[in-house]
Amino acid sequence: MQHRLHALAQPRALRLLALLPVVVAATLAAGCGDKSKPEGKASQAAARVDGSEITVHQINQVLERQQGLRPEQADAAGRQVLEGLIDQQLAVAKAEEQKLDRDPQVLAILEATRRNILARTYIEKASVAGTTAPTGDEIRKYFDSKPALFSQRKVYALQEFTVPSSPEQSKTLIEKLKTVRTPSEYAQTIQAAGLKFTTNQVTQGAEGLPMPIIEPLSKVGNGESLFLTAKDGFKALLVIASKDQPVTFEQAKPAIEQFLTVERRREFAQKAVKDMRTAAKIEYIGKFAEKAASGAASAADAGASAVSPLAPIAPSAPSEGASTALDANTLSKGLNGLK
């Protein structure tokens, strides 16, 4: 809060940058700063700041966006949210005093935010209305198709090595590392090649790993490695140890149902946007008209062919170390929650 108020004393451009998030959030919040509510509804007010109400509804809106909040944490979290909304309202009042809510740049950002919310809300509502929940047979089929994630689930102790290198350097070094079995030998081998690296040790269940590597990693034995290559280097996952911890169908069923539902809605949304573009009359103007058709087609093809973080990949024979190509976006995603 002190930082935001201090920004008011800065040059005009910096003040705008500092306060825009506050103004946007306050404008979009339901009822923030609303002085018109009758006294009869005072029970819905959580606080008043110079006469402006902050409501229980606003607090609940924020709490609903907090993932993994346990019931016993709700009261304390609600009080923290209220304090944050009070700070926000104080800053908003200062912004309004200086008429920042009328500044063209602020108005442009508010309009862009409004358009984004409307578009996202439409797509989300259409996706919910246009899809059905996965059936029991579909959930069972998914469970059976992913033994490494469920019936043959493992918990891994992994030593991860990230090595920036050229494709040629990666190929040569990976061949040497396939015969290495310990973290210290890994470090010595990489250093002998004249390359830098970072390393990290993690203990992780299969559900916390990126989806494309779960199946190939399940075939890698203790002391062996899975190599994930990219244009600017590679990652090596050395399996220090692994332990079988299978998950039953009943344990996995709720998470699988949620996952399949989200995937179904995502696919529906992609198709809906594609259909809207097909039905609309879209004209590219000026420099954007140059090669517009081929550019749009290339973008569509790229989106369709991009490796999904949930798509399986075909690993090399992992007996002496597996290797496959993944992009950075794929490596950062997994399927948490299936426990």
CSV table of C-alpha atoms in Angstrom, one decimal:
chain,number,residue,atom,x,y,z
A,1,MET,CA,0.0,0.0,0.0
A,2,GLN,CA,2.8,2.4,0.9
A,3,HIS,CA,4.4,1.6,-2.5
A,4,ARG,CA,1.2,2.5,-4.3
A,5,LEU,CA,0.7,5.7,-2.5
A,6,HIS,CA,4.3,6.7,-3.0
A,7,ALA,CA,3.7,6.3,-6.7
A,8,LEU,CA,1.3,9.2,-6.6
A,9,ALA,CA,4.3,11.5,-6.1
A,10,GLN,CA,6.2,10.1,-9.2
A,11,PRO,CA,6.0,11.5,-12.7
A,12,ARG,CA,2.7,11.1,-14.5
A,13,ALA,CA,3.6,8.1,-16.6
A,14,LEU,CA,5.0,6.2,-13.6
A,15,ARG,CA,1.9,7.0,-11.6
A,16,LEU,CA,-0.3,5.5,-14.3
A,17,LEU,CA,1.8,2.3,-14.4
A,18,ALA,CA,1.7,1.9,-10.6
A,19,LEU,CA,-2.0,2.6,-10.3
A,20,LEU,CA,-3.5,0.9,-13.4
A,21,PRO,CA,-3.8,-2.5,-11.8
A,22,VAL,CA,-5.5,-0.9,-8.8
A,23,VAL,CA,-8.0,1.1,-10.9
A,24,VAL,CA,-8.8,-1.9,-13.2
A,25,ALA,CA,-9.4,-4.3,-10.3
A,26,ALA,CA,-11.5,-1.7,-8.4
A,27,THR,CA,-13.6,-0.9,-11.5
A,28,LEU,CA,-14.3,-4.6,-12.2
A,29,ALA,CA,-15.0,-5.6,-8.6
A,30,ALA,CA,-18.6,-5.9,-7.8
A,31,GLY,CA,-19.9,-3.0,-5.7
A,32,CYS,CA,-16.5,-1.7,-4.6
A,33,GLY,CA,-16.9,1.8,-3.4
A,34,ASP,CA,-20.7,1.6,-3.8
A,35,LYS,CA,-22.3,4.1,-1.5
A,36,SER,CA,-25.8,3.7,-2.8
A,37,LYS,CA,-26.7,0.5,-0.9
A,38,PRO,CA,-29.5,0.8,1.6
A,39,GLU,CA,-28.8,0.5,5.3
A,40,GLY,CA,-31.1,-2.6,5.4
A,41,LYS,CA,-28.5,-4.6,3.6
A,42,ALA,CA,-25.7,-3.7,6.1
A,43,SER,CA,-25.3,-7.4,7.0
A,44,GLN,CA,-23.7,-7.9,3.5
A,45,ALA,CA,-21.1,-5.2,4.2
A,46,ALA,CA,-17.8,-6.4,5.6
A,47,ALA,CA,-16.3,-2.9,6.0
A,48,ARG,CA,-16.8,0.8,5.1
A,49,VAL,CA,-13.9,2.9,4.0
A,50,ASP,CA,-14.8,6.6,4.1
A,51,GLY,CA,-18.4,5.6,3.4
A,52,SER,CA,-17.6,3.2,0.6
A,53,GLU,CA,-18.8,-0.4,1.2
A,54,ILE,CA,-16.7,-3.5,0.8
A,55,THR,CA,-19.0,-6.4,0.7
A,56,VAL,CA,-18.9,-10.1,1.7
A,57,HIS,CA,-19.6,-10.9,-1.9
A,58,GLN,CA,-16.4,-9.2,-3.0
A,59,ILE,CA,-14.4,-11.2,-0.4
A,60,ASN,CA,-16.0,-14.4,-1.6
A,61,GLN,CA,-15.2,-13.6,-5.2
A,62,VAL,CA,-11.5,-13.4,-4.3
A,63,LEU,CA,-11.6,-16.6,-2.2
A,64,GLU,CA,-13.2,-18.5,-5.0
A,65,ARG,CA,-10.1,-17.9,-7.1
A,66,GLN,CA,-7.8,-19.3,-4.5
A,67,GLN,CA,-6.9,-22.9,-5.4
A,68,GLY,CA,-6.6,-25.5,-2.6
A,69,LEU,CA,-8.1,-23.4,0.2
A,70,ARG,CA,-9.2,-25.7,3.0
A,71,PRO,CA,-12.5,-24.9,4.8
A,72,GLU,CA,-10.7,-24.3,8.1
A,73,GLN,CA,-8.6,-21.7,6.4
A,74,ALA,CA,-11.5,-19.7,4.9
A,75,ASP,CA,-12.1,-17.4,7.9
A,76,ALA,CA,-8.4,-16.3,8.2
A,77,ALA,CA,-8.1,-16.0,4.4
A,78,GLY,CA,-11.3,-13.9,4.2
A,79,ARG,CA,-9.9,-11.5,6.8
A,80,GLN,CA,-6.7,-11.2,4.8
A,81,VAL,CA,-8.6,-10.5,1.6
A,82,LEU,CA,-10.7,-7.8,3.4
A,83,GLU,CA,-7.5,-6.0,4.5
A,84,GLY,CA,-6.3,-6.1,0.9
A,85,LEU,CA,-9.6,-4.7,-0.4
A,86,ILE,CA,-9.4,-1.9,2.2
A,87,ASP,CA,-5.9,-1.0,1.0
A,88,GLN,CA,-7.2,-1.2,-2.6
A,89,GLN,CA,-10.1,1.1,-1.9
A,90,LEU,CA,-7.8,3.7,-0.2
A,91,ALA,CA,-5.6,3.8,-3.3
A,92,VAL,CA,-8.6,3.9,-5.6
A,93,ALA,CA,-9.9,6.9,-3.8
A,94,LYS,CA,-6.6,8.7,-4.3
A,95,ALA,CA,-6.7,7.7,-8.0
A,96,GLU,CA,-10.2,9.1,-8.4
A,97,GLU,CA,-9.2,12.3,-6.6
A,98,GLN,CA,-6.6,12.8,-9.3
A,99,LYS,CA,-9.1,11.8,-12.0
A,100,LEU,CA,-6.9,8.9,-13.1
A,101,ASP,CA,-10.1,7.0,-13.9
A,102,ARG,CA,-10.7,9.4,-16.7
A,103,ASP,CA,-7.3,9.2,-18.2
A,104,PRO,CA,-7.3,8.0,-21.8
A,105,GLN,CA,-4.7,5.3,-21.1
A,106,VAL,CA,-6.6,4.0,-18.1
A,107,LEU,CA,-9.9,4.0,-20.1
A,108,ALA,CA,-8.2,2.1,-22.9
A,109,ILE,CA,-6.9,-0.6,-20.5
A,110,LEU,CA,-10.3,-0.8,-18.8
A,111,GLU,CA,-12.0,-1.3,-22.2
A,112,ALA,CA,-9.4,-4.0,-23.1
A,113,THR,CA,-10.1,-5.7,-19.8
A,114,ARG,CA,-13.8,-5.5,-20.3
A,115,ARG,CA,-13.5,-7.1,-23.8
A,116,ASN,CA,-11.3,-9.8,-22.5
A,117,ILE,CA,-13.6,-10.7,-19.7
A,118,LEU,CA,-16.7,-10.7,-22.1
A,119,ALA,CA,-14.9,-12.9,-24.6
A,120,ARG,CA,-13.6,-15.4,-22.0
A,121,THR,CA,-17.0,-15.5,-20.3
A,122,TYR,CA,-18.8,-16.3,-23.5
A,123,ILE,CA,-16.3,-19.1,-24.5
A,124,GLU,CA,-16.5,-20.6,-21.0
A,125,LYS,CA,-20.3,-20.6,-20.9
A,126,ALA,CA,-20.5,-21.9,-24.4
A,127,SER,CA,-18.0,-24.7,-23.6
A,128,VAL,CA,-20.0,-25.7,-20.5
A,129,ALA,CA,-23.3,-25.7,-22.3
A,130,GLY,CA,-21.9,-27.5,-25.4
A,131,THR,CA,-20.2,-30.4,-23.7
A,132,THR,CA,-21.3,-33.3,-21.6
A,133,ALA,CA,-19.6,-34.9,-18.6
A,134,PRO,CA,-17.4,-37.9,-19.3
A,135,THR,CA,-19.1,-41.3,-18.8
A,136,GLY,CA,-18.0,-43.9,-16.4
A,137,ASP,CA,-16.7,-46.0,-19.3
A,138,GLU,CA,-14.7,-43.1,-20.6
A,139,ILE,CA,-13.1,-42.5,-17.2
A,140,ARG,CA,-12.3,-46.2,-16.9
A,141,LYS,CA,-10.8,-46.2,-20.4
A,142,TYR,CA,-8.5,-43.3,-19.5
A,143,PHE,CA,-7.5,-45.0,-16.3
A,144,ASP,CA,-6.6,-48.2,-18.1
A,145,SER,CA,-4.7,-46.4,-20.9
A,146,LYS,CA,-2.3,-44.7,-18.4
A,147,PRO,CA,-0.9,-47.5,-16.2
A,148,ALA,CA,2.2,-45.5,-15.4
A,149,LEU,CA,0.0,-42.8,-13.9
A,150,PHE,CA,-2.3,-45.0,-12.0
A,151,SER,CA,-2.1,-48.8,-11.6
A,152,GLN,CA,1.7,-48.8,-12.0
A,153,ARG,CA,2.3,-45.4,-10.5
A,154,LYS,CA,5.7,-44.7,-9.0
A,155,VAL,CA,7.3,-42.1,-6.8
A,156,TYR,CA,10.7,-41.0,-8.1
A,157,ALA,CA,13.8,-39.5,-6.6
A,158,LEU,CA,15.3,-37.7,-9.5
A,159,GLN,CA,18.4,-35.6,-10.1
A,160,GLU,CA,17.7,-33.2,-12.9
A,161,PHE,CA,20.6,-31.7,-14.9
A,162,THR,CA,19.9,-28.8,-17.3
A,163,VAL,CA,22.7,-28.3,-19.8
A,164,PRO,CA,22.7,-25.4,-22.4
A,165,SER,CA,24.4,-26.7,-25.5
A,166,SER,CA,24.2,-26.8,-29.3
A,167,PRO,CA,22.5,-29.8,-30.9
A,168,GLU,CA,25.9,-31.3,-31.9
A,169,GLN,CA,27.2,-30.9,-28.3
A,170,SER,CA,24.0,-32.4,-26.9
A,171,LYS,CA,24.3,-35.5,-29.1
A,172,THR,CA,27.9,-36.2,-28.2
A,173,LEU,CA,27.4,-35.6,-24.5
A,174,ILE,CA,24.2,-37.6,-24.2
A,175,GLU,CA,26.0,-40.6,-25.6
A,176,LYS,CA,28.6,-40.3,-22.9
A,177,LEU,CA,26.0,-39.7,-20.1
A,178,LYS,CA,24.1,-42.9,-21.0
A,179,THR,CA,26.9,-44.8,-19.3
A,180,VAL,CA,26.8,-42.6,-16.2
A,181,ARG,CA,25.0,-43.8,-13.0
A,182,THR,CA,25.6,-41.3,-10.2
A,183,PRO,CA,25.2,-37.5,-9.8
A,184,SER,CA,28.9,-37.0,-9.2
A,185,GLU,CA,29.8,-38.8,-12.4
A,186,TYR,CA,27.3,-36.7,-14.2
A,187,ALA,CA,28.9,-33.5,-13.0
A,188,GLN,CA,32.4,-34.7,-13.9
A,189,THR,CA,31.3,-35.8,-17.4
A,190,ILE,CA,29.6,-32.5,-18.2
A,191,GLN,CA,32.4,-30.4,-16.8
A,192,ALA,CA,34.9,-32.5,-18.8
A,193,ALA,CA,33.0,-31.5,-22.0
A,194,GLY,CA,33.5,-27.8,-21.1
A,195,LEU,CA,29.8,-27.1,-20.6
A,196,LYS,CA,28.0,-25.4,-17.7
A,197,PHE,CA,24.9,-26.9,-16.1
A,198,THR,CA,22.4,-26.5,-13.3
A,199,THR,CA,21.1,-29.3,-11.2
A,200,ASN,CA,18.1,-29.9,-8.9
A,201,GLN,CA,17.0,-32.9,-6.9
A,202,VAL,CA,13.3,-33.7,-6.5
A,203,THR,CA,11.1,-36.4,-5.1
A,204,GLN,CA,8.0,-36.6,-7.2
A,205,GLY,CA,5.0,-38.9,-7.9
A,206,ALA,CA,4.2,-39.6,-11.5
A,207,GLU,CA,1.2,-37.3,-11.4
A,208,GLY,CA,3.4,-34.3,-10.7
A,209,LEU,CA,5.6,-34.9,-13.8
A,210,PRO,CA,5.0,-33.5,-17.3
A,211,MET,CA,2.5,-35.8,-19.0
A,212,PRO,CA,4.7,-36.7,-22.0
A,213,ILE,CA,7.5,-38.1,-19.9
A,214,ILE,CA,5.5,-40.2,-17.5
A,215,GLU,CA,5.3,-43.3,-19.8
A,216,PRO,CA,9.0,-43.2,-21.0
A,217,LEU,CA,10.3,-42.5,-17.5
A,218,SER,CA,8.4,-45.6,-16.1
A,219,LYS,CA,10.7,-47.7,-18.3
A,220,VAL,CA,13.9,-46.2,-17.0
A,221,GLY,CA,15.5,-48.1,-14.2
A,222,ASN,CA,17.3,-46.9,-11.1
A,223,GLY,CA,20.7,-45.4,-12.1
A,224,GLU,CA,19.5,-44.8,-15.7
A,225,SER,CA,18.4,-41.5,-17.3
A,226,LEU,CA,15.8,-40.0,-19.5
A,227,PHE,CA,17.1,-37.2,-21.8
A,228,LEU,CA,14.8,-34.4,-23.0
A,229,THR,CA,16.3,-32.5,-25.8
A,230,ALA,CA,15.6,-29.0,-27.2
A,231,LYS,CA,17.3,-26.6,-29.6
A,232,ASP,CA,19.2,-24.8,-27.0
A,233,GLY,CA,20.3,-27.8,-24.9
A,234,PHE,CA,18.9,-30.7,-23.0
A,235,LYS,CA,17.6,-31.9,-19.6
A,236,ALA,CA,18.8,-35.2,-18.1
A,237,LEU,CA,16.6,-36.9,-15.5
A,238,LEU,CA,18.7,-39.4,-13.5
A,239,VAL,CA,16.6,-41.8,-11.6
A,240,ILE,CA,18.3,-42.1,-8.2
A,241,ALA,CA,15.5,-44.4,-6.9
A,242,SER,CA,11.9,-45.3,-7.5
A,243,LYS,CA,9.1,-46.9,-5.5
A,244,ASP,CA,5.8,-48.4,-6.6
A,245,GLN,CA,2.8,-46.6,-5.2
A,246,PRO,CA,-0.2,-47.5,-7.3
A,247,VAL,CA,-3.5,-45.6,-7.3
A,248,THR,CA,-6.8,-47.4,-7.5
A,249,PHE,CA,-9.6,-46.5,-9.9
A,250,GLU,CA,-11.8,-45.2,-7.2
A,251,GLN,CA,-9.0,-42.9,-5.9
A,252,ALA,CA,-8.3,-41.6,-9.3
A,253,LYS,CA,-11.8,-41.3,-10.7
A,254,PRO,CA,-12.7,-37.7,-9.4
A,255,ALA,CA,-9.4,-36.3,-10.8
A,256,ILE,CA,-9.8,-38.1,-14.1
A,257,GLU,CA,-13.3,-36.9,-14.5
A,258,GLN,CA,-12.3,-33.3,-13.8
A,259,PHE,CA,-9.3,-33.6,-16.2
A,260,LEU,CA,-11.4,-35.0,-19.1
A,261,THR,CA,-14.1,-32.4,-18.5
A,262,VAL,CA,-11.5,-29.6,-18.8
A,263,GLU,CA,-10.0,-31.2,-21.9
A,264,ARG,CA,-13.4,-31.6,-23.5
A,265,ARG,CA,-14.3,-27.9,-22.9
A,266,ARG,CA,-10.9,-26.8,-24.2
A,267,GLU,CA,-11.4,-28.7,-27.4
A,268,PHE,CA,-14.9,-27.3,-27.8
A,269,ALA,CA,-13.6,-23.8,-27.3
A,270,GLN,CA,-11.0,-24.2,-29.9
A,271,LYS,CA,-13.6,-25.5,-32.4
A,272,ALA,CA,-16.0,-22.7,-31.5
A,273,VAL,CA,-13.4,-20.0,-32.2
A,274,LYS,CA,-12.5,-21.7,-35.5
A,275,ASP,CA,-16.1,-21.8,-36.5
A,276,MET,CA,-16.6,-18.1,-35.6
A,277,ARG,CA,-13.6,-17.1,-37.7
A,278,THR,CA,-15.0,-19.2,-40.6
A,279,ALA,CA,-18.4,-17.6,-40.4
A,280,ALA,CA,-17.2,-14.0,-40.0
A,281,LYS,CA,-16.0,-11.6,-42.6
A,282,ILE,CA,-12.4,-10.7,-41.6
A,283,GLU,CA,-10.5,-8.1,-43.6
A,284,TYR,CA,-6.8,-7.4,-43.0
A,285,ILE,CA,-5.8,-3.8,-43.6
A,286,GLY,CA,-2.5,-2.0,-44.4
A,287,LYS,CA,0.6,-4.0,-43.7
A,288,PHE,CA,-1.5,-6.7,-42.0
A,289,ALA,CA,-3.0,-7.5,-45.4
A,290,GLU,CA,0.3,-8.7,-46.8
A,291,LYS,CA,0.4,-12.4,-46.8
A,292,ALA,CA,-2.5,-12.4,-44.3
A,293,ALA,CA,-4.1,-15.6,-45.6
A,294,SER,CA,-0.8,-17.6,-45.5
A,295,GLY,CA,0.1,-16.1,-42.1
A,296,ALA,CA,-3.3,-17.1,-40.6
A,297,ALA,CA,-2.9,-20.5,-42.0
A,298,SER,CA,0.6,-20.9,-40.7
A,299,ALA,CA,-0.6,-19.8,-37.2
A,300,ALA,CA,-3.5,-22.3,-37.3
A,301,ASP,CA,-1.2,-25.1,-38.4
A,302,ALA,CA,1.3,-24.3,-35.7
A,303,GLY,CA,-1.5,-24.4,-33.1
A,304,ALA,CA,-2.7,-27.7,-34.4
A,305,SER,CA,0.7,-29.4,-34.6
A,306,ALA,CA,2.2,-28.0,-31.4
A,307,VAL,CA,3.0,-30.8,-28.9
A,308,SER,CA,0.4,-30.8,-26.3
A,309,PRO,CA,1.6,-31.2,-22.7
A,310,LEU,CA,-1.0,-34.0,-22.5
A,311,ALA,CA,0.0,-35.8,-25.7
A,312,PRO,CA,2.0,-39.0,-25.4
A,313,ILE,CA,5.5,-39.1,-27.0
A,314,ALA,CA,7.4,-42.1,-28.4
A,315,PRO,CA,10.6,-42.6,-26.4
A,316,SER,CA,13.7,-44.2,-27.6
A,317,ALA,CA,14.7,-47.5,-26.1
A,318,PRO,CA,15.3,-46.6,-22.5
A,319,SER,CA,17.4,-49.5,-21.4
A,320,GLU,CA,20.6,-47.4,-21.5
A,321,GLY,CA,19.0,-44.0,-21.4
A,322,ALA,CA,16.0,-42.6,-23.3
A,323,SER,CA,15.9,-39.4,-25.3
A,324,THR,CA,13.1,-37.4,-26.8
A,325,ALA,CA,12.4,-33.8,-27.9
A,326,LEU,CA,10.1,-31.5,-25.8
A,327,ASP,CA,9.6,-27.8,-25.9
A,328,ALA,CA,10.0,-25.6,-22.7
A,329,ASN,CA,6.3,-25.1,-22.4
A,330,THR,CA,5.7,-28.8,-22.4
A,331,LEU,CA,8.4,-29.4,-19.8
A,332,SER,CA,6.8,-27.0,-17.4
A,333,LYS,CA,3.4,-28.8,-17.2
A,334,GLY,CA,2.2,-31.9,-15.5
A,335,LEU,CA,-1.1,-33.4,-14.3
A,336,ASN,CA,-1.1,-32.6,-10.6
A,337,GLY,CA,-4.0,-33.8,-8.4
A,338,LEU,CA,-4.2,-37.4,-9.4
A,339,LYS,CA,-3.3,-38.9,-6.1
